[in-house]
Short mmCIF file of C-alpha atoms and ligand atoms in Angstrom, two decimals:
data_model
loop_
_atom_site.label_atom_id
_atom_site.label_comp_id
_atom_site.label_asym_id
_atom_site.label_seq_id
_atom_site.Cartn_x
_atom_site.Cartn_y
_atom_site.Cartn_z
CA UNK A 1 35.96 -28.63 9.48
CA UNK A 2 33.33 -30.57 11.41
CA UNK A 3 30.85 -33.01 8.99
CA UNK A 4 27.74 -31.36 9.80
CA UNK A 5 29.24 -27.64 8.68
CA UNK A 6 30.62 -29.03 5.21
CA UNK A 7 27.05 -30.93 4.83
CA UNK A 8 25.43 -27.37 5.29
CA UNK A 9 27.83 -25.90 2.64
CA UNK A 10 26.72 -28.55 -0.08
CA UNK A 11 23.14 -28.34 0.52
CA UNK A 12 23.10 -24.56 -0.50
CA UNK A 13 25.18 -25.10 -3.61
CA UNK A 14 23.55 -28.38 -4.94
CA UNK A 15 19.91 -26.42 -4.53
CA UNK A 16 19.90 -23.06 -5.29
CA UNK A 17 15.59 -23.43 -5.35
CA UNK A 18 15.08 -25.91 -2.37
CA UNK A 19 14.32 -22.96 0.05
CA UNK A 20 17.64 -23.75 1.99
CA UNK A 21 20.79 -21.48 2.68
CA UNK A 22 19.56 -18.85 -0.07
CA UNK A 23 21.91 -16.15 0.87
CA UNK A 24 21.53 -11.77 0.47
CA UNK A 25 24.28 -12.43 -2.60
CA UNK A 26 21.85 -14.23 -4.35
CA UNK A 27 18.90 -12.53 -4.59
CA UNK A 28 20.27 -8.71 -5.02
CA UNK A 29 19.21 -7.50 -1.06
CA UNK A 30 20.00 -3.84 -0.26
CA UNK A 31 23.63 -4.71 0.61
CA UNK A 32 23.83 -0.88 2.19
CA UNK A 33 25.45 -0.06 5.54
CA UNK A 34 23.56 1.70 7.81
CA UNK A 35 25.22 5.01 6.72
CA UNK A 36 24.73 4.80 2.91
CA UNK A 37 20.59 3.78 3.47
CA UNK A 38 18.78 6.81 2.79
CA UNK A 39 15.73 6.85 4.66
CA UNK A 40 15.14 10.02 4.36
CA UNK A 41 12.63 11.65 6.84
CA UNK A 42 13.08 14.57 7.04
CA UNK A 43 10.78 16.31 3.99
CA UNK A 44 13.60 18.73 2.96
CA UNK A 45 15.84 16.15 2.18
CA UNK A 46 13.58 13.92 0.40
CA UNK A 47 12.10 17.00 -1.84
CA UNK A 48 15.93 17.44 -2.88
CA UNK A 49 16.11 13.96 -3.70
CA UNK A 50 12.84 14.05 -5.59
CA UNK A 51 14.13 17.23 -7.76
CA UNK A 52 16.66 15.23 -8.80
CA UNK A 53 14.84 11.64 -9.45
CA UNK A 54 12.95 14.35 -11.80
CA UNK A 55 15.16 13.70 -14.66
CA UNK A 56 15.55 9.42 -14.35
CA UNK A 57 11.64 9.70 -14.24
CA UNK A 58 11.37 11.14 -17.82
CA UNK A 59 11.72 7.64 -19.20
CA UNK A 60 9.27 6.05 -16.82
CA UNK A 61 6.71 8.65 -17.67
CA UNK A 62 7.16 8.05 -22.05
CA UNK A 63 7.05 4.10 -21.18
CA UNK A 64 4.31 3.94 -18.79
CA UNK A 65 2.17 6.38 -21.11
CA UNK A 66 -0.46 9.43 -21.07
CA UNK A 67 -3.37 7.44 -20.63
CA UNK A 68 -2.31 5.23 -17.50
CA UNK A 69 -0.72 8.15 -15.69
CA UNK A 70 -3.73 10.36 -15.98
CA UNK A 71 -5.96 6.92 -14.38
CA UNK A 72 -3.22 6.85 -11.79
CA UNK A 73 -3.89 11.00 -11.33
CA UNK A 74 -7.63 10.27 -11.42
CA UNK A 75 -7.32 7.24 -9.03
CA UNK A 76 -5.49 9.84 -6.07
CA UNK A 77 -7.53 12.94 -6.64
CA UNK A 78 -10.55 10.04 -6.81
CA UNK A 79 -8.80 8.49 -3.41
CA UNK A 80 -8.80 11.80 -2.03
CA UNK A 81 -12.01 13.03 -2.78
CA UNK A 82 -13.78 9.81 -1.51
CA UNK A 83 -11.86 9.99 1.94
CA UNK A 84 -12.77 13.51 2.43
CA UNK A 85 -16.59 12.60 1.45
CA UNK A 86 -15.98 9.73 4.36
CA UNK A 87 -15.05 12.29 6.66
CA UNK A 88 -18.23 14.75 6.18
CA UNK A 89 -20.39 11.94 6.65
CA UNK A 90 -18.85 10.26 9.14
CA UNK A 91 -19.29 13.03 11.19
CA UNK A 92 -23.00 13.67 10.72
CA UNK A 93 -23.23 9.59 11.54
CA UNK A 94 -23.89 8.17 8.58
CA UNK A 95 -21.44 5.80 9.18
CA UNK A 96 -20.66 3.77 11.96
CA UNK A 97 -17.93 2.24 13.89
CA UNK A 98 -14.10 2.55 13.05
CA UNK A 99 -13.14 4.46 9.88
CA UNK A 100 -9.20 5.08 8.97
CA UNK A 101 -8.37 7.31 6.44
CA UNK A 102 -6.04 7.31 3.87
CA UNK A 103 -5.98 10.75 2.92
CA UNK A 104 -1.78 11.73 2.33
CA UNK A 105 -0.75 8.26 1.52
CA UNK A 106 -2.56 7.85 -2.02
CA UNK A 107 0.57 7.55 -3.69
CA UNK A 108 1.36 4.44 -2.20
CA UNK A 109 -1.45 2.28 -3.30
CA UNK A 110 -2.04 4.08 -6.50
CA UNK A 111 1.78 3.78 -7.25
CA UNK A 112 2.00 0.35 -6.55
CA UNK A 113 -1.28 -1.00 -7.47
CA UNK A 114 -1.77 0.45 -11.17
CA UNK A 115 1.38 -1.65 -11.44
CA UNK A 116 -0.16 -5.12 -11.01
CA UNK A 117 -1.69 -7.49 -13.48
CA UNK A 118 -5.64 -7.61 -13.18
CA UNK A 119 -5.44 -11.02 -11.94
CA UNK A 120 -2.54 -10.58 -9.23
CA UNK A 121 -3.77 -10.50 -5.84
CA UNK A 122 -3.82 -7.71 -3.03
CA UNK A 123 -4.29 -8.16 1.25
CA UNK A 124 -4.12 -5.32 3.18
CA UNK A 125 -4.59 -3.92 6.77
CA UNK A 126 -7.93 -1.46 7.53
CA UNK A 127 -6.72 1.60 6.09
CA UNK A 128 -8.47 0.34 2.83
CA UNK A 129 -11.50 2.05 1.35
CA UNK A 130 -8.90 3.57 -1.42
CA UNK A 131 -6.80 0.64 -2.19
CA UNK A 132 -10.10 -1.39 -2.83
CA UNK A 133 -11.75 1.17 -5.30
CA UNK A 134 -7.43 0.84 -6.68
CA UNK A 135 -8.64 -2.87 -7.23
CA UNK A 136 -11.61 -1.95 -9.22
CA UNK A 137 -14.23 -1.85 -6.64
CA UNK A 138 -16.66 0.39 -7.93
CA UNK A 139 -16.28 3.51 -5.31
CA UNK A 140 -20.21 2.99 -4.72
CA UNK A 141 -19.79 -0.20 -3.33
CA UNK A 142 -16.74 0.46 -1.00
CA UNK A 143 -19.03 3.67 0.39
CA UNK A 144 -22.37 1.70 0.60
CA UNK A 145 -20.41 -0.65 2.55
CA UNK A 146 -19.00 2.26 4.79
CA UNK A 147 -22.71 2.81 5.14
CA UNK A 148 -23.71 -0.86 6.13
CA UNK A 149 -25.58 -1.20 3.25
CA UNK A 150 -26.84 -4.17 1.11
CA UNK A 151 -25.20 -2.64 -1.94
CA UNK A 152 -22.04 -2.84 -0.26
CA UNK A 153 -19.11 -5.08 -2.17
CA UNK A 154 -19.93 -7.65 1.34
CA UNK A 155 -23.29 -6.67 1.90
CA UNK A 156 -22.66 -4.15 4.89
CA UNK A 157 -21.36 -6.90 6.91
CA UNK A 158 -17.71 -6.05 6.62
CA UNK A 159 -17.87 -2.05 7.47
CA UNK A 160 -15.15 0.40 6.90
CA UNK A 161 -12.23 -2.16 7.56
CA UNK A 162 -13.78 -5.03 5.69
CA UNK A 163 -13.95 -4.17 2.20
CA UNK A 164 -13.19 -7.57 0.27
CA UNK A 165 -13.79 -8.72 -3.57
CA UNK A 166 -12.48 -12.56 -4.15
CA UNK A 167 -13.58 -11.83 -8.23
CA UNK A 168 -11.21 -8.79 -8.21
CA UNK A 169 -8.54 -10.90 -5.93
CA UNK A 170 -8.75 -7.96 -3.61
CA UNK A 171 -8.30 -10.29 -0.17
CA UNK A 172 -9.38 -7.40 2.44
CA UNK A 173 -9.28 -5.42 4.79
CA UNK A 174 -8.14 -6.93 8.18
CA UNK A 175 -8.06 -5.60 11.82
CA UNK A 176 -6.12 -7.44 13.44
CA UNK A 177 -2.51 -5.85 13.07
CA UNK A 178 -0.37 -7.84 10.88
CA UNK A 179 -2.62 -10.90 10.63
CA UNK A 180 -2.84 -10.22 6.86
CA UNK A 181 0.93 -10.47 6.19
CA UNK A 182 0.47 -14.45 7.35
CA UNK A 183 -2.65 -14.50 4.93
CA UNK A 184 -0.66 -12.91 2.41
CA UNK A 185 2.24 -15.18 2.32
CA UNK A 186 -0.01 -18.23 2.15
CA UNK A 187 -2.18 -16.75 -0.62
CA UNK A 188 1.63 -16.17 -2.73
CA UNK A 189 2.21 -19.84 -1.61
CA UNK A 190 -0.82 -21.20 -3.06
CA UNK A 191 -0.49 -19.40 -6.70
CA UNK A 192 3.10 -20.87 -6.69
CA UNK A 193 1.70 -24.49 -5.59
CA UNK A 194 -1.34 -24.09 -7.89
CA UNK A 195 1.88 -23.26 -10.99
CA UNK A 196 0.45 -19.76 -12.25
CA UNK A 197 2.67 -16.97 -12.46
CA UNK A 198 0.53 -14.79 -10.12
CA UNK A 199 2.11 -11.80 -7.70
CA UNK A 200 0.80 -11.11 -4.71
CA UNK A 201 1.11 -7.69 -2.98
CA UNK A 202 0.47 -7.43 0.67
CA UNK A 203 0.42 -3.87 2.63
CA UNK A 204 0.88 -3.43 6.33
CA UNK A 205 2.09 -0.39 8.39
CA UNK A 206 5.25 -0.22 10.03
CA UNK A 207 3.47 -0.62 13.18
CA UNK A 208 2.39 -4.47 12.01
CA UNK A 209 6.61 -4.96 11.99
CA UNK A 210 7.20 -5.33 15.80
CA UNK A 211 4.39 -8.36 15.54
CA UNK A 212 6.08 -12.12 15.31
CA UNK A 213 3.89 -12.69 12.20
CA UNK A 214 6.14 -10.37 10.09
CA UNK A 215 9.43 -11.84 10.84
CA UNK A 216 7.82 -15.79 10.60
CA UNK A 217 6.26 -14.63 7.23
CA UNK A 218 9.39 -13.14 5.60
CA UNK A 219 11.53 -16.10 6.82
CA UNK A 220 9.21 -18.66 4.88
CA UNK A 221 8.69 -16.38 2.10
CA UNK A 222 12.86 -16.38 1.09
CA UNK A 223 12.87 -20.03 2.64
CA UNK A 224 10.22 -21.22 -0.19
CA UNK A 225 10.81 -18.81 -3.03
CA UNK A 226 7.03 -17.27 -2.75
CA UNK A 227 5.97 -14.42 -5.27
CA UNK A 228 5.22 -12.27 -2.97
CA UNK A 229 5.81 -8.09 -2.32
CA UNK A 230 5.61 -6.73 1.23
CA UNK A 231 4.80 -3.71 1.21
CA UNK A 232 5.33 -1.79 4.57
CA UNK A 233 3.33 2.01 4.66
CA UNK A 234 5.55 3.66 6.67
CA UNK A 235 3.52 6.61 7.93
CA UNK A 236 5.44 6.39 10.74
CA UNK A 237 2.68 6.15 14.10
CA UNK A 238 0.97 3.39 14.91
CA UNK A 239 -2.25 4.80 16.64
CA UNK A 240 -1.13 7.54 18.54
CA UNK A 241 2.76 6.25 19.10
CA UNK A 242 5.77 7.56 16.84
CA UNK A 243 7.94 4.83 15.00
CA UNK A 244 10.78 6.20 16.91
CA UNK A 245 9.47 5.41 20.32
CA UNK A 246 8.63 1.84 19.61
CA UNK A 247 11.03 0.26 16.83
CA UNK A 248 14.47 -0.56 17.94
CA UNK A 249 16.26 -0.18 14.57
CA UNK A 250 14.09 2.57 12.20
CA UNK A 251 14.96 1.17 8.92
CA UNK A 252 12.15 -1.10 8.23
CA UNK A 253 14.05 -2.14 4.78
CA UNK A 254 17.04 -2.93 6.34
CA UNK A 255 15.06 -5.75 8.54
CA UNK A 256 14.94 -7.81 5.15
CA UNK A 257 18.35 -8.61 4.81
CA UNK A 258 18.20 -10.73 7.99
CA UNK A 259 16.33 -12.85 5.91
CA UNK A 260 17.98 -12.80 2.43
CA UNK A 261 15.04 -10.23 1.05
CA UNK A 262 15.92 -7.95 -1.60
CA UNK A 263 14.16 -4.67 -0.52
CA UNK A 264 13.89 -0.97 -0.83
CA UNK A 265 13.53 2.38 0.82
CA UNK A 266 11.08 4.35 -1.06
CA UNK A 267 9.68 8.27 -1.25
CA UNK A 268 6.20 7.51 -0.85
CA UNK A 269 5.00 11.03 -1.74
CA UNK A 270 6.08 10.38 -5.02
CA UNK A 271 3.67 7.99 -7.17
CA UNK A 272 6.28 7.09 -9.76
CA UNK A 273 9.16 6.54 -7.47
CA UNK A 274 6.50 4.06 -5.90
CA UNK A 275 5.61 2.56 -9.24
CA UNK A 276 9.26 2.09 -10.85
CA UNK A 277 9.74 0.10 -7.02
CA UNK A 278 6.96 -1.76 -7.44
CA UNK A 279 7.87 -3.23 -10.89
CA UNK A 280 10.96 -3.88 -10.21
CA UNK A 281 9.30 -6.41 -7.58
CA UNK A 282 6.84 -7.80 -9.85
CA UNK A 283 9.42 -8.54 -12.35
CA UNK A 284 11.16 -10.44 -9.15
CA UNK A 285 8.18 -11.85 -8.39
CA UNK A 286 6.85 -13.00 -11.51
CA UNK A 287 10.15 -14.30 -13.41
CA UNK A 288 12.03 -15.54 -10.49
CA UNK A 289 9.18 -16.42 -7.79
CA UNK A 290 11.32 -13.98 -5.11
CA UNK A 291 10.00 -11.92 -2.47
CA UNK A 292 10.91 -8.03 -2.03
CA UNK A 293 9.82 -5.80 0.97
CA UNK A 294 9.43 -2.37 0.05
CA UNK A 295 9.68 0.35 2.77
CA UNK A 296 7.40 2.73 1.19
CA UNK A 297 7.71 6.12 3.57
CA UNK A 298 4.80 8.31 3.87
CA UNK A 299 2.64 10.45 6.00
CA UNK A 300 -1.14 10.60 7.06
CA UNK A 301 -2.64 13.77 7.57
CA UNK A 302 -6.16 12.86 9.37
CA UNK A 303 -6.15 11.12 12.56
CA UNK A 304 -5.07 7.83 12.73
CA UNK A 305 -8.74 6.97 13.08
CA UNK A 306 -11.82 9.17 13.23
CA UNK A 307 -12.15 9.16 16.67
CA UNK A 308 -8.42 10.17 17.17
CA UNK A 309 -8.13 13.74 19.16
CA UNK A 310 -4.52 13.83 17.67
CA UNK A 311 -2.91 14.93 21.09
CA UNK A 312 0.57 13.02 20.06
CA UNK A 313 2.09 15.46 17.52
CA UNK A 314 1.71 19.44 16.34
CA UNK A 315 0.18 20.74 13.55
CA UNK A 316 3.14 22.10 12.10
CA UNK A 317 4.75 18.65 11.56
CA UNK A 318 1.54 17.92 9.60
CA UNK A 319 1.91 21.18 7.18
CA UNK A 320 5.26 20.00 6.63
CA UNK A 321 4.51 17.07 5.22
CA UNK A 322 1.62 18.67 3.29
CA UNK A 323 4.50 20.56 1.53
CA UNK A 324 5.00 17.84 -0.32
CA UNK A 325 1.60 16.59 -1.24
CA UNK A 326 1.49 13.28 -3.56
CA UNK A 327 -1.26 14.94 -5.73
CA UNK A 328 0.54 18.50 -5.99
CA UNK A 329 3.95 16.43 -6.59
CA UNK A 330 2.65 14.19 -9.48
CA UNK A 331 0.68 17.27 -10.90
CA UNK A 332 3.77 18.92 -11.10
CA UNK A 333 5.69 16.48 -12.16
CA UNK A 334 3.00 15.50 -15.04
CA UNK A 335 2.96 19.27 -15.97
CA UNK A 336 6.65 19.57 -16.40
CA UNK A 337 6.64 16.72 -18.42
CA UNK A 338 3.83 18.48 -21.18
CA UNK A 339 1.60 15.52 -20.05
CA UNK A 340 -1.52 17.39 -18.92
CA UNK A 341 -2.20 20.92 -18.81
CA UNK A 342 -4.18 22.74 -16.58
CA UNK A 343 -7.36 21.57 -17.82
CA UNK A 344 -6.85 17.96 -17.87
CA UNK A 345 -6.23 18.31 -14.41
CA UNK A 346 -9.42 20.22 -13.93
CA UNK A 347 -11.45 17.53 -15.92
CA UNK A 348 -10.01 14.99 -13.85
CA UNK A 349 -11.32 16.49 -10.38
CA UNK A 350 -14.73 17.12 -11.82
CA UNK A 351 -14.57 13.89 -12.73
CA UNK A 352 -13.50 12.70 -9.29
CA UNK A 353 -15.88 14.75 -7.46
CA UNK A 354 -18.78 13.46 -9.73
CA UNK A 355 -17.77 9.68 -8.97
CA UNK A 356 -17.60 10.68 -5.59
CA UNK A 357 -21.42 11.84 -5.99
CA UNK A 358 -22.65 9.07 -7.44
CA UNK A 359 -21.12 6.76 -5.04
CA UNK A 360 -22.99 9.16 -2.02
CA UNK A 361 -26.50 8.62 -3.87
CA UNK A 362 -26.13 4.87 -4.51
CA UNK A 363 -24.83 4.53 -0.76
CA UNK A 364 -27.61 6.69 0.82
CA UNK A 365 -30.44 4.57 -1.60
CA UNK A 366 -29.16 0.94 -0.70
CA UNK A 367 -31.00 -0.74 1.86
CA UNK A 368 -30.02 -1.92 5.05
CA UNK A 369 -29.02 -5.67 5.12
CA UNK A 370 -32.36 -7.99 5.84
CA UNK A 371 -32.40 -9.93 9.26
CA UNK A 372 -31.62 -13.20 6.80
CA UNK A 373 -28.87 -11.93 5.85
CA UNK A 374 -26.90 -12.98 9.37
CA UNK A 375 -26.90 -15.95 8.28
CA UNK A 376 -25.26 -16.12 5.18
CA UNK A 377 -22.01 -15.97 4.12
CA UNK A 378 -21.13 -16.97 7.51
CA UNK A 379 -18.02 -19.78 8.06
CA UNK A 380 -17.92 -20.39 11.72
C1 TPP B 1 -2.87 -7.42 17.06
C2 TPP B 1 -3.39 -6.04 17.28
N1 TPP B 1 -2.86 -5.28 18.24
C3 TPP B 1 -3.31 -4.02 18.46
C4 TPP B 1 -4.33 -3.51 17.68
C5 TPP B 1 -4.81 -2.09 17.91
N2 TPP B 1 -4.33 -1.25 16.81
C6 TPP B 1 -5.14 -0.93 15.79
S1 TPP B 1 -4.36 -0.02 14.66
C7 TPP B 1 -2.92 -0.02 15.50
C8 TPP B 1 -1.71 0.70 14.97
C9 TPP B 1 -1.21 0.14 13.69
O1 TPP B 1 -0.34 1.04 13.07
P1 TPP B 1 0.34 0.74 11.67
O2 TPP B 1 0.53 -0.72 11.52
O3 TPP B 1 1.52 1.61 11.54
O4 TPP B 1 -0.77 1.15 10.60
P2 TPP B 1 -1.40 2.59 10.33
O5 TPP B 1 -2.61 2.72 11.22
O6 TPP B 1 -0.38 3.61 10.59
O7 TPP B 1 -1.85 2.55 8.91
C10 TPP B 1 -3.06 -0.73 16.68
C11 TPP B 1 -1.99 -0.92 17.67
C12 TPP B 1 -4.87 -4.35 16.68
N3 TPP B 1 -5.85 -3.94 15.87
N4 TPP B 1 -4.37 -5.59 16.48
MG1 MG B 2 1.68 3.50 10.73
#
C-alpha cells in the first residue's frame, strides 16, 4: 500500500473529532438503497403510512403533553389564519412588493420549531412571515412589517421577506436562494467556537439544493462537527418549475450521505412526524455537535408568490394534497387521542382569528417609517 493511503487511514482513526475522514458509519446516515428510501409522493401512500405511524405517535403525544400540542395546534391554525389575512390585503394593496405564502406547509415550521430551545437559533429563506411569529415574533409585528410600517419587528425596512429578530435569534428572512444555508452554517460554527451548546436550524426549499452553497455548506458542516439541522421544505416547485424537471436525483435526503450526514425523509403534513425528526436532530446536535438534513416533504397550496398566475400545474393536484391537510391531520390525530374535543378546537380558532385581528389593527395604526429612518440601521 502506497505511504500517503496508509497516512490517510491513521488520520481518521487517531481523530475521530478533527473534522477529517468522518465516515456515514459513524454518524448513523440513512444507510438506505435507493429502493428501501421511502419518499413517498404520492398522497395515498403517505396517508397509509401516516395511519399506521398513528399508533408509534401515542407515546410522543403523552411525553410531549396537552398544553404544548394545543400551542403547536394554535401556532398552525394561527399560521394559517395570518397567511390568509396576508392574502385579502395583499390584494386590496395594502401591502407591497413580493409576498410568499406559507399556507399548506405549517406543519413544517410548527413541527420543527416548537421543538427548539428558546435560545437556539433559526435562518430561513422568504417564505417566512409564519416561522417568525413560530419564533415568538408577536404576529403584529411580522404584519406591520408586511405593511412597511414603523411597528414592524425591522421597522418596515425589511418587507414581507425580511422579517428578522437578533433578541429572539430568529436570523431572517433571505432572498437570495440558498444564501442563508452559508449564513446558517457559520452562525452553528460560531455557537460551537463561542463553547455553548446552542442548535441551529436552517430551512431552505428544495429548489436552494441545485445551488453550490448547499453542497459547500454540508461538506464543512460534517468536516467541522457544527450543530447544525438543515432543514430542506420540499414543496416540490421552485417558482413555477417541478422538482422533477430540474433535480437529477429526487431524493433530497439521500444527497447527505455523500457527505457523511445522518438525515431523514419526512411526511411533512404530519406535525408530529416533523417534531419526533426534529428532536432526534437536536439531540444530535446538542450532545454530539453533528449535523442532520431533514427532507421534510410538503405541499403549498397558494401560488408560489402572489403574483404567480399558477399556469404550471392543475387544480386537481392541489385538492389532492388538500386531502391531507396538516391542520385536519393533527386535529384528527389530537381527537383520536382524547386530547381536545371539539371545542378546544373551536376556542383555539377564535383565538387565532382574534390574534389575527389585533395584529390587522396594530398594522393598519403604525406609522410609516420617517425619512431619518434611511439612515439607520444601515451597514454598507
Ligand atoms: C440565487 C437566486 N436565484 C434565483 C432566484 C429567483 N427565485 C426566487 S424563489 C425561487 C424558487 C425557490 O424555490 P424553493 O427553494 O423550492 O423554495 P419555495 O419557494 O418552494 O419555498 C427562485 C428561483 C433567487 N431569489 N435567488
Ligand atoms: Mg420549493
Amino acid at each position: 500500500m502506497p505511504k500517503t493511503q496508509t497516512r490517510q487511514k491513521t488520520s481518521i482513526k487517531a481523530d475521530k473529532n478533527s473534522g477529517n475522514g468522518t465516515y456515514a458509519a459513524e454518524t448513523k446516515t440513512s444507510g438506505k438503497t435507493d429502493e428501501q428510501l421511502s419518499d413517498t409522493v404520492d398522497p395515498k401512500q403517505a396517508q397509509a403510512e401516516y395511519e399506521k405511524r398513528k399508533k408509534t405517535q401515542r407515546a410522543l403525544i403523552k411525553e410531549t403533553g396537552k398544553e404544548k400540542l394545543v400551542k403547536m395546534l394554535y401556532q398552525m391554525v394561527l399560521g394559517r389564519r395570518f397567511e390568509e389575512k396576508c392574502a385579502e390585503v395583499y390584494r386590496i394593496g395594502k401591502i407591497g412588493g413580493f409576498c410568499h405564502l406559507y399556507i399548506g406547509q405549517e406543519a413544517v415550521g410548527v413541527g420543527a420549531m416548537t421543538a427548539l430551545r428558546e435560545d437556539d437559533l433559526v435562518i430561513t429563506a422568504y417564505r417566512n412571515h409564519v416561522q417568525a411569529m413560530v419564533k415568538g415574533i408577536p404576529p403584529e409585528e411580522v404584519l406591520a412589517e408586511l405593511y412597511g410600517k414603523m411597528g414592524g419587528c425591522v421597522k418596515g425596512k425589511g418587507g414581507s421577506m425580511h422579517m428578522f429578530d437578533a433578541e429572539r435569534a430568529f436570523y431572517g428572512g433571505h432572498g437570495i436562494v440558498g444564501g442563508q444555508i452559508g449564513v446558517g452554517t457559520g452562525m452553528a460554527f460560531a455557537t460551537k467556537y463561542q463553547g455553548t451548546d446552542k442548535v441551529t436550524l436552517c430551512f431552505f426549499g428544495e429548489a436552494a439544493v441545485n445551488q453550490g452553497m448547499f453542497h459547500e455548506s454540508l461538506n464543512m458542516a460534517q468536516l467541522w462537527k457544527l450543530p447544525i439541522i438543515y432543514i430542506c421544505e420540499n414543496n416540490q416547485y421552485g417558482m413555477g418549475t417541478s422538482q422533477t424537471r430540474a433535480m437529477s436525483i429526487s431524493s433530497v435526503a439521500k444527497k447527505a450521505d455523500a457527505y457523511g450526514i445522518a438525515n431523514e425523509f419526512v411526511d411533512g403534513m404530519d406535525v408530529l412526524a416533523v417534531r419526533e425528526a426534529t428532536l432526534k436532530a437536536i439531540d444530535r446536535a446538542r450532545k454530539e455537535s453533528l449535523p442532520t438534513l431533514l427532507e421534510i416533504r410538503c405541499y403549498r397550496y397558494m401560488g408560489h408568490s402572489m403574483s404567480d398566475p399558477g399556469k404550471y400545474r392543475m387544480s386537481d393536484e392541489i385538492k389532492k394534497y388538500q386531502e391531507r391537510d396538516p391542520i385536519v391531520l393533527f386535529r384528527e390525530s389530537l381527537t383520536e387521542a382524547k386530547i381536545i374535543s371539539d371545542k378546544d378546537y373551536e376556542e383555539v380558532e377564535a383565538r387565532a382569528k382574534e390574534a389575527v385581528e389585533k395584529a390587522l389593527k396594530f398594522a393598519e395604526e403604525s406609522s410609516l417609517p420617517d425619512e431619518k429612518e434611511l439612515f439607520t440601521d444601515v451597514y454598507a
